[in-house]
Amino acid sequence: MTAVTPIIETSEELDPKTFNLQDWLVGGDAHRIHKETTLALDADAAVRISELEAELDRAEARLNTAKSEQADRDENSMESIADSSDKAILAEEENIKKIWGQLEELQDTTRTALFRTRTLSEREKKDVMNAWKEESGADEVDTEALSFWAMVFAKTATLEGQHLTSAQWMQVAETIGMQFSRTIAVYTAALNVEASFEVSPRFRS
C-alpha cells in the first residue's frame, strides 16, 4: 500500500502529425518521469495501517535477530536453550503471519486513491515560487508550507487521474492528515530520479 512505483511515459511511435514539439521542448507532462503512491481515504484506517506496518517491522527485526543468534550458537549449546530458541522463532513467525493477515484485510476494505506526480520544470518552479510569495506576503519561500505544496501539485499531480486546484489540494491535505507527507516524499523521489538520470548508451549518438 505504501509502495512508490516509478513510471516513465513513453510512446512506441511518434506521429509527426500529432507530436507536440513545443510541449516536449518545455518538458510537458507526458514527457516527464512520474512517480505514484496509494493514499487511504479513511484517515483512521491509514493510521491503523501505519501502526500495523510499524508492528510488522519490529516483529521482522526480532525474528531476524533470533535467527542470527540461533545460527551463531555453538553446536555444544544446551538442548533446552536450542528448543527455547526454536519456539521463539516459531512464535514470531506466527505473529508475523497474523499481522500480515490484519494488514491485508484492512487494505482490502479501505477505499484508496492513486496519487501521481511529476516534478516542476524550471519555468513552473519560478512561477510557483513567485505566486506563493505574492499570496503569502513573505520574502522567502517556505517549502515546508502546505500551501506551497498545494500550488506545486496543482501543476504536477493528479488524484485518481483528476487534476485539482491548489485550494482543492489544501482540502486533500486537511482530509488525509499526516498521509500528505507521502505525496511530498513521492515528489522528492521523482526529483531524485531526474537528478541522477542518465541516458542509456544505446540511445546516445
Short mmCIF file of C-alpha atoms in Angstrom, two decimals:
data_model
loop_
_atom_site.label_atom_id
_atom_site.label_comp_id
_atom_site.label_asym_id
_atom_site.label_seq_id
_atom_site.Cartn_x
_atom_site.Cartn_y
_atom_site.Cartn_z
CA MET A 1 0.00 0.00 0.00
CA THR A 2 2.86 2.35 0.65
CA ALA A 3 4.90 1.27 -2.33
CA VAL A 4 6.06 4.03 -4.63
CA THR A 5 6.30 2.97 -8.26
CA PRO A 6 8.29 4.86 -10.91
CA ILE A 7 6.53 5.30 -14.22
CA ILE A 8 8.12 6.61 -17.38
CA GLU A 9 5.63 7.65 -20.01
CA THR A 10 6.80 6.62 -23.46
CA SER A 11 5.34 6.36 -26.91
CA GLU A 12 6.27 3.45 -29.14
CA GLU A 13 5.97 5.53 -32.29
CA LEU A 14 5.96 9.29 -32.75
CA ASP A 15 3.42 10.55 -35.22
CA PRO A 16 4.74 13.79 -36.80
CA LYS A 17 1.14 14.93 -37.23
CA THR A 18 0.26 14.66 -33.54
CA PHE A 19 3.64 15.06 -31.80
CA ASN A 20 3.72 18.38 -29.94
CA LEU A 21 7.32 19.55 -30.30
CA GLN A 22 6.78 22.68 -28.19
CA ASP A 23 5.29 20.65 -25.34
CA TRP A 24 8.28 18.32 -25.45
CA LEU A 25 10.79 21.19 -25.51
CA VAL A 26 9.34 22.76 -22.36
CA GLY A 27 9.14 19.43 -20.54
CA GLY A 28 5.43 18.76 -20.91
CA ASP A 29 3.67 16.35 -18.59
CA ALA A 30 3.63 13.35 -20.93
CA HIS A 31 7.39 13.50 -21.40
CA ARG A 32 8.44 13.63 -17.74
CA ILE A 33 9.33 10.99 -15.15
CA HIS A 34 6.37 10.24 -12.86
CA LYS A 35 6.05 8.51 -9.50
CA GLU A 36 3.00 7.45 -7.58
CA THR A 37 1.68 6.15 -4.27
CA THR A 38 -1.64 4.99 -2.87
CA LEU A 39 -3.44 7.03 -0.23
CA ALA A 40 -6.11 5.74 2.13
CA LEU A 41 -9.27 7.84 2.01
CA ASP A 42 -10.17 6.83 5.57
CA ALA A 43 -7.77 8.65 7.91
CA ASP A 44 -8.44 6.22 10.78
CA ALA A 45 -7.63 3.27 8.51
CA ALA A 46 -4.44 5.00 7.37
CA VAL A 47 -3.32 5.40 10.98
CA ARG A 48 -4.10 1.74 11.75
CA ILE A 49 -2.22 0.61 8.63
CA SER A 50 0.81 2.66 9.69
CA GLU A 51 0.65 1.11 13.16
CA LEU A 52 0.49 -2.40 11.72
CA GLU A 53 3.37 -1.68 9.34
CA ALA A 54 5.49 -0.47 12.25
CA GLU A 55 4.50 -3.52 14.28
CA LEU A 56 5.45 -5.74 11.34
CA ASP A 57 8.87 -4.08 11.06
CA ARG A 58 9.54 -4.68 14.74
CA ALA A 59 8.42 -8.32 14.53
CA GLU A 60 10.61 -8.99 11.49
CA ALA A 61 13.57 -7.37 13.25
CA ARG A 62 13.03 -9.64 16.28
CA LEU A 63 12.77 -12.68 14.02
CA ASN A 64 15.99 -11.82 12.19
CA THR A 65 17.79 -11.33 15.48
CA ALA A 66 16.55 -14.66 16.81
CA LYS A 67 17.62 -16.48 13.65
CA SER A 68 21.02 -14.82 13.72
CA GLU A 69 21.55 -15.80 17.34
CA GLN A 70 20.49 -19.35 16.56
CA ALA A 71 22.96 -19.56 13.67
CA ASP A 72 25.79 -18.24 15.85
CA ARG A 73 25.10 -20.63 18.69
CA ASP A 74 27.76 -23.24 19.32
CA GLU A 75 26.92 -26.82 18.45
CA ASN A 76 27.59 -27.71 22.06
CA SER A 77 24.86 -25.41 23.37
CA MET A 78 22.41 -26.97 25.74
CA GLU A 79 19.45 -28.59 24.01
CA SER A 80 16.96 -26.78 26.24
CA ILE A 81 18.30 -23.43 25.07
CA ALA A 82 18.03 -24.53 21.43
CA ASP A 83 14.47 -25.72 21.98
CA SER A 84 13.56 -22.39 23.59
CA SER A 85 15.06 -20.50 20.66
CA ASP A 86 13.17 -22.63 18.14
CA LYS A 87 9.91 -21.96 19.93
CA ALA A 88 10.62 -18.21 19.98
CA ILE A 89 11.26 -18.23 16.23
CA LEU A 90 8.09 -20.18 15.51
CA ALA A 91 6.07 -17.85 17.74
CA GLU A 92 7.44 -14.77 15.96
CA GLU A 93 6.72 -16.28 12.54
CA GLU A 94 3.13 -16.90 13.58
CA ASN A 95 2.90 -13.34 14.88
CA ILE A 96 4.14 -12.00 11.53
CA LYS A 97 1.54 -14.07 9.66
CA LYS A 98 -1.15 -12.65 11.95
CA ILE A 99 -0.04 -9.06 11.33
CA TRP A 100 0.07 -9.64 7.56
CA GLY A 101 -3.46 -11.04 7.72
CA GLN A 102 -4.70 -7.94 9.53
CA LEU A 103 -2.91 -5.67 7.05
CA GLU A 104 -4.34 -7.45 4.00
CA GLU A 105 -7.85 -7.42 5.43
CA LEU A 106 -7.61 -3.72 6.21
CA GLN A 107 -6.17 -2.88 2.81
CA ASP A 108 -8.88 -4.89 1.05
CA THR A 109 -11.64 -2.99 2.85
CA THR A 110 -10.14 0.51 2.80
CA ARG A 111 -11.02 2.88 -0.02
CA THR A 112 -7.93 4.29 -1.65
CA ALA A 113 -6.92 6.91 -4.21
CA LEU A 114 -3.90 6.91 -6.51
CA PHE A 115 -1.64 9.96 -6.26
CA ARG A 116 0.64 10.53 -9.25
CA THR A 117 3.11 13.35 -9.80
CA ARG A 118 5.95 14.64 -11.90
CA THR A 119 8.35 17.43 -10.97
CA LEU A 120 8.17 21.10 -11.82
CA SER A 121 10.04 22.43 -14.82
CA GLU A 122 12.33 25.35 -14.06
CA ARG A 123 9.82 27.77 -15.54
CA GLU A 124 7.00 26.29 -13.44
CA LYS A 125 9.16 26.37 -10.32
CA LYS A 126 9.76 30.10 -10.74
CA ASP A 127 6.05 30.69 -11.35
CA VAL A 128 5.04 28.76 -8.23
CA MET A 129 7.63 30.44 -6.03
CA ASN A 130 6.60 33.91 -7.21
CA ALA A 131 2.90 33.11 -6.82
CA TRP A 132 3.44 31.73 -3.31
CA LYS A 133 5.42 34.78 -2.17
CA GLU A 134 2.79 37.10 -3.62
CA GLU A 135 -0.06 35.22 -1.93
CA SER A 136 1.69 34.80 1.44
CA GLY A 137 3.38 38.18 1.53
CA ALA A 138 6.65 36.51 2.53
CA ASP A 139 10.03 37.44 1.12
CA GLU A 140 11.32 33.87 1.13
CA VAL A 141 9.56 30.68 0.04
CA ASP A 142 8.70 28.24 2.81
CA THR A 143 9.00 24.86 1.08
CA GLU A 144 7.55 23.14 4.15
CA ALA A 145 4.29 25.06 3.96
CA LEU A 146 1.26 23.05 2.84
CA SER A 147 0.12 25.99 0.73
CA PHE A 148 3.39 25.79 -1.23
CA TRP A 149 2.91 22.10 -1.99
CA ALA A 150 -0.71 22.69 -2.88
CA MET A 151 0.48 25.10 -5.57
CA VAL A 152 3.10 22.60 -6.76
CA PHE A 153 0.64 19.73 -7.05
CA ALA A 154 -1.88 21.91 -8.85
CA LYS A 155 0.67 21.90 -11.70
CA THR A 156 2.26 18.47 -11.38
CA ALA A 157 -0.08 15.94 -9.79
CA THR A 158 -3.33 14.04 -10.16
CA LEU A 159 -5.52 12.20 -7.68
CA GLU A 160 -7.28 9.26 -9.29
CA GLY A 161 -6.43 10.82 -12.62
CA GLN A 162 -8.02 14.17 -11.77
CA HIS A 163 -6.20 17.50 -11.75
CA LEU A 164 -7.04 19.60 -8.68
CA THR A 165 -6.70 23.29 -7.91
CA SER A 166 -4.35 24.45 -5.16
CA ALA A 167 -7.40 25.10 -2.95
CA GLN A 168 -8.56 21.52 -3.50
CA TRP A 169 -5.09 20.17 -2.67
CA MET A 170 -5.27 22.09 0.60
CA GLN A 171 -8.56 20.30 1.31
CA VAL A 172 -6.90 16.98 0.48
CA ALA A 173 -4.12 17.76 2.96
CA GLU A 174 -6.66 18.56 5.67
CA THR A 175 -8.60 15.38 4.91
CA ILE A 176 -5.76 12.85 4.84
CA GLY A 177 -3.65 14.49 7.54
CA MET A 178 -0.17 13.05 8.04
CA GLN A 179 -0.53 10.96 4.89
CA PHE A 180 0.10 14.14 2.92
CA SER A 181 3.77 13.73 3.76
CA ARG A 182 3.74 10.73 1.44
CA THR A 183 2.83 12.92 -1.50
CA ILE A 184 5.82 15.17 -0.78
CA ALA A 185 8.07 12.11 -0.43
CA VAL A 186 6.90 10.86 -3.82
CA TYR A 187 7.65 14.22 -5.43
CA THR A 188 11.11 14.21 -3.84
CA ALA A 189 11.70 10.67 -5.14
CA ALA A 190 10.82 11.79 -8.68
CA LEU A 191 13.16 14.75 -8.28
CA ASN A 192 15.99 12.46 -7.19
CA VAL A 193 15.43 10.18 -10.18
CA GLU A 194 15.62 13.14 -12.54
CA ALA A 195 18.79 14.40 -10.86
CA SER A 196 20.56 11.06 -11.29
CA PHE A 197 19.05 10.07 -14.62
CA GLU A 198 21.48 9.07 -17.38
CA VAL A 199 20.57 8.19 -20.93
CA SER A 200 21.37 4.60 -21.87
CA PRO A 201 24.41 4.29 -24.16
CA ARG A 202 22.12 2.63 -26.70
CA PHE A 203 20.33 5.96 -27.21
CA ARG A 204 23.46 8.08 -27.43
CA SER A 205 24.84 9.18 -30.78
#
